[in-house]
Amino acid sequence: DVKVTQSSRYLVKRTGEKVFLECVQDMDHENMFWYRQDPGLGLRLIYFSYDVKMKEKGDIPEGYSVSREKKERFSLILESASTNQTSMYLCASSSMGTGNEKLFFGSGTQLSVL
Amino acid sequence: GQQVMQIPQYQHVQEGEDFTTYCNSSTTLSNIQWYKQRPGGHPVFLIQLVKSGEVKKQKRLTFQFGEAKKNSSLHITATQTTDVGTYFCAGDTGGFKTIFGAGTRLFVKA
């Protein structure tokens, strides 16, 4: 069964801390994505990557960075966490295909920044 | 920038009633996808529509893609309690970025 695994289900951090969210997929997918989900706003794309060491900004990249050193792993980094980054973070992956292929999501990380 | 609007935000129905959620894009979409997220869960892919005017069915669910490829709808016939959750449409104009609507949360009363 295909799987996208996020390292933590719940995380509590302090303002100003550096935060790492890890995501691993076992489907040999080329594309990986980070979204944040907030009530009433749906899923908003933070960053995506279509190959190892490649990254592209999504719609809300400010305050975030990413790293993709291996094909199966995509990390989201909050350089200095702020309270407005409290949210549900969802990682997803997809195969290369011809356009936007269907996304497989991880279970999400609920991050609280105090 | 590109936007995908989805209405309604919430819908309460009695079990057995029908339900419809609508999705509208500010630009022409190359395709549209629909996802379902159960309470406490993560989005799960339901279907993808590619062709103008396309209609697809999955049991009690009917998905439509508009002729202009700017709108879509999901209709559920005779809702059941297992249908509860949030339904998202997601589209793109080509490339890797999938833009999601805000979702419609469905509540079903037994």
Coordinates of C-alpha atoms in Angstrom, one line a residue:
Chain A
D1 CA 0.0 0.0 0.0
V2 CA 1.3 3.4 -0.9
K3 CA 2.4 5.6 1.9
V4 CA 3.4 9.2 2.7
T5 CA 4.7 9.4 6.3
Q6 CA 5.0 12.6 8.3
S7 CA 7.3 12.4 11.3
S8 CA 5.1 14.0 13.9
R9 CA 1.3 14.1 14.3
Y10 CA 1.4 16.9 16.8
L11 CA 4.1 19.4 17.6
V12 CA 4.3 22.3 20.0
K13 CA 7.1 24.9 19.6
R14 CA 8.0 28.3 21.0
T15 CA 8.1 31.5 19.0
G16 CA 11.5 32.0 17.4
E17 CA 12.4 28.3 17.4
K18 CA 13.7 26.6 14.2
V19 CA 11.2 23.8 13.3
F20 CA 11.8 20.9 11.0
L21 CA 8.8 18.9 9.5
E22 CA 9.8 15.7 7.8
C23 CA 8.0 13.8 5.1
V24 CA 8.9 10.5 3.5
Q25 CA 7.2 8.7 0.6
D26 CA 7.7 5.1 -0.5
M27 CA 6.2 5.3 -4.0
D28 CA 9.3 6.6 -5.9
H29 CA 7.3 9.7 -6.8
E30 CA 9.2 12.6 -8.5
N31 CA 6.9 15.4 -7.1
M32 CA 6.5 16.3 -3.5
F33 CA 4.5 19.2 -2.0
W34 CA 4.0 21.0 1.3
Y35 CA 0.6 22.5 2.0
R36 CA -0.9 24.2 5.1
Q37 CA -4.5 23.8 5.9
D38 CA -6.5 26.4 7.8
P39 CA -10.2 26.5 8.5
G40 CA -12.1 28.3 5.7
L41 CA -9.0 28.7 3.6
G42 CA -8.6 25.1 2.3
L43 CA -5.1 23.9 1.4
R44 CA -2.5 26.4 0.4
L45 CA 0.7 25.5 -1.4
I46 CA 3.9 26.5 0.4
Y47 CA 6.6 24.8 -1.7
F48 CA 6.9 21.9 -4.1
S49 CA 9.7 19.9 -5.6
Y50 CA 9.8 18.0 -8.9
D51 CA 13.2 16.5 -8.5
V52 CA 16.0 16.0 -6.0
K53 CA 17.6 19.3 -5.0
M54 CA 14.9 21.2 -7.0
K55 CA 12.4 23.4 -5.3
E56 CA 9.7 25.9 -6.4
K57 CA 7.8 28.4 -4.4
G58 CA 4.1 27.9 -4.0
D59 CA 1.6 30.6 -3.1
I60 CA 2.7 31.3 0.5
P61 CA 6.5 30.6 0.8
E62 CA 7.3 33.4 3.2
G63 CA 8.8 32.3 6.4
Y64 CA 9.5 28.8 5.1
S65 CA 12.2 26.9 3.3
V66 CA 12.5 23.3 2.1
S67 CA 15.1 20.7 1.5
R68 CA 15.1 17.7 -0.8
E69 CA 18.4 15.8 -0.6
K70 CA 16.9 12.4 -1.5
K71 CA 14.0 11.5 -3.8
E72 CA 11.9 10.0 -1.0
R73 CA 12.3 12.8 1.6
F74 CA 11.0 16.4 1.6
S75 CA 11.6 18.6 4.6
L76 CA 9.8 21.8 5.5
I77 CA 11.8 24.3 7.6
L78 CA 10.4 27.1 9.7
E79 CA 13.5 29.3 10.2
S80 CA 12.0 31.2 13.1
A81 CA 8.5 30.0 14.1
S82 CA 5.8 32.6 14.6
T83 CA 2.3 32.2 16.1
N84 CA 0.7 32.8 12.7
Q85 CA 2.4 29.6 11.5
T86 CA 0.2 27.6 13.8
S87 CA -1.6 25.3 11.4
M88 CA -2.0 21.8 10.0
Y89 CA 0.8 20.9 7.6
L90 CA 0.2 18.4 5.0
C91 CA 2.8 16.7 2.8
A92 CA 1.8 15.1 -0.5
S93 CA 3.5 13.4 -3.4
S94 CA 2.6 12.5 -7.0
S95 CA 4.2 10.8 -10.0
M96 CA 5.6 12.9 -12.8
G97 CA 2.8 12.2 -15.4
T98 CA 1.7 14.8 -17.9
G99 CA 0.3 17.4 -15.6
N100 CA -1.1 17.5 -12.1
E101 CA -1.3 13.9 -11.2
K102 CA -3.4 12.8 -8.2
L103 CA -1.9 13.6 -4.9
F104 CA -1.2 11.2 -2.1
F105 CA -1.3 12.9 1.3
G106 CA 0.4 12.2 4.6
S107 CA -1.6 12.2 7.8
G108 CA -0.6 15.8 8.6
T109 CA 1.3 17.5 11.4
Q110 CA -0.7 19.8 13.7
L111 CA 1.8 22.5 14.7
S112 CA 1.2 24.9 17.5
V113 CA 3.5 27.8 18.0
L114 CA 3.2 29.4 21.4
Chain B
G1 CA -3.4 35.0 -9.0
Q2 CA -5.3 32.0 -9.9
Q3 CA -8.2 31.2 -7.6
V4 CA -10.6 28.4 -7.1
M5 CA -13.8 29.3 -5.3
Q6 CA -15.9 26.6 -3.7
I7 CA -19.5 26.9 -2.3
P8 CA -21.1 26.4 0.0
Q9 CA -18.7 26.4 2.9
Y10 CA -21.0 24.2 5.0
Q11 CA -24.0 22.0 4.3
H12 CA -26.2 20.2 6.8
V13 CA -28.5 17.5 5.3
Q14 CA -30.8 14.8 6.6
E15 CA -29.7 11.3 5.7
G16 CA -31.3 10.4 2.4
E17 CA -31.2 14.0 1.0
D18 CA -29.1 15.0 -1.9
F19 CA -26.0 17.2 -1.7
T20 CA -24.1 19.4 -4.2
T21 CA -20.9 21.4 -4.0
Y22 CA -19.8 23.8 -6.7
C23 CA -16.4 24.9 -7.8
N24 CA -15.5 27.9 -9.9
S25 CA -12.1 29.0 -11.3
S26 CA -11.1 32.5 -12.4
T27 CA -9.1 30.9 -15.2
T28 CA -9.5 27.9 -17.6
L29 CA -8.4 24.7 -16.0
S30 CA -6.5 21.9 -17.7
N31 CA -8.2 19.5 -15.4
I32 CA -9.9 19.3 -12.0
Q33 CA -9.6 16.8 -9.2
W34 CA -11.9 16.1 -6.2
Y35 CA -10.8 15.0 -2.8
K36 CA -12.6 13.9 0.4
Q37 CA -11.3 14.5 3.9
R38 CA -12.9 12.6 6.7
P39 CA -13.0 14.4 10.1
G40 CA -9.5 14.0 11.6
G41 CA -8.1 12.5 8.4
H42 CA -6.2 13.7 5.4
P43 CA -7.5 14.4 1.8
V44 CA -8.0 11.3 -0.3
F45 CA -8.3 11.5 -4.1
L46 CA -11.7 10.7 -5.5
I47 CA -11.5 11.5 -9.2
Q48 CA -10.0 13.6 -12.0
L49 CA -11.9 15.2 -14.9
V50 CA -10.1 16.3 -18.0
K51 CA -12.4 16.9 -20.9
S52 CA -14.8 19.8 -21.4
G53 CA -18.3 18.8 -20.4
E54 CA -17.1 15.5 -18.9
V55 CA -19.4 13.6 -16.4
K56 CA -18.3 10.8 -14.3
K57 CA -20.1 8.7 -11.7
Q58 CA -18.9 6.7 -8.7
K59 CA -21.9 4.9 -7.2
R60 CA -24.0 7.8 -5.6
L61 CA -21.4 10.5 -6.6
T62 CA -21.7 12.4 -9.9
F63 CA -18.9 14.7 -11.0
Q64 CA -19.2 17.3 -13.8
F65 CA -16.7 19.5 -15.5
G66 CA -18.1 22.6 -17.2
E67 CA -18.0 23.2 -21.0
A68 CA -15.7 26.1 -20.5
K69 CA -13.5 24.1 -18.1
K70 CA -13.9 26.8 -15.5
N71 CA -16.4 25.2 -13.2
S72 CA -17.2 21.8 -11.7
S73 CA -19.7 20.2 -9.4
L74 CA -20.0 17.1 -7.2
H75 CA -23.4 15.8 -6.5
I76 CA -24.2 13.1 -3.9
T77 CA -27.6 11.3 -4.2
A78 CA -29.3 10.0 -1.1
T79 CA -26.5 10.9 1.4
Q80 CA -25.4 8.5 4.1
T81 CA -23.6 9.1 7.4
T82 CA -20.5 7.7 5.8
D83 CA -20.5 10.7 3.4
V84 CA -19.6 13.2 6.2
G85 CA -16.4 15.1 5.7
T86 CA -15.0 17.9 3.7
Y87 CA -15.0 17.8 -0.1
F88 CA -12.3 19.7 -2.0
C89 CA -12.0 20.6 -5.6
A90 CA -8.5 21.2 -6.9
G91 CA -7.4 22.5 -10.3
D92 CA -4.5 23.8 -12.3
T93 CA -3.8 25.6 -15.5
G94 CA -1.0 23.3 -16.4
G95 CA 2.2 22.3 -14.6
F96 CA 2.8 21.1 -11.2
K97 CA 0.8 23.5 -9.0
T98 CA -2.5 22.2 -7.8
I99 CA -4.7 24.9 -6.4
F100 CA -7.4 23.8 -3.9
G101 CA -10.8 25.3 -3.2
A102 CA -11.6 26.1 0.5
G103 CA -13.8 23.0 0.7
T104 CA -17.4 22.2 1.5
R105 CA -18.0 20.5 4.9
L106 CA -20.9 18.1 4.8
F107 CA -22.8 17.2 7.9
V108 CA -25.3 14.3 7.7
K109 CA -27.9 13.8 10.4
A110 CA -29.2 10.3 10.8

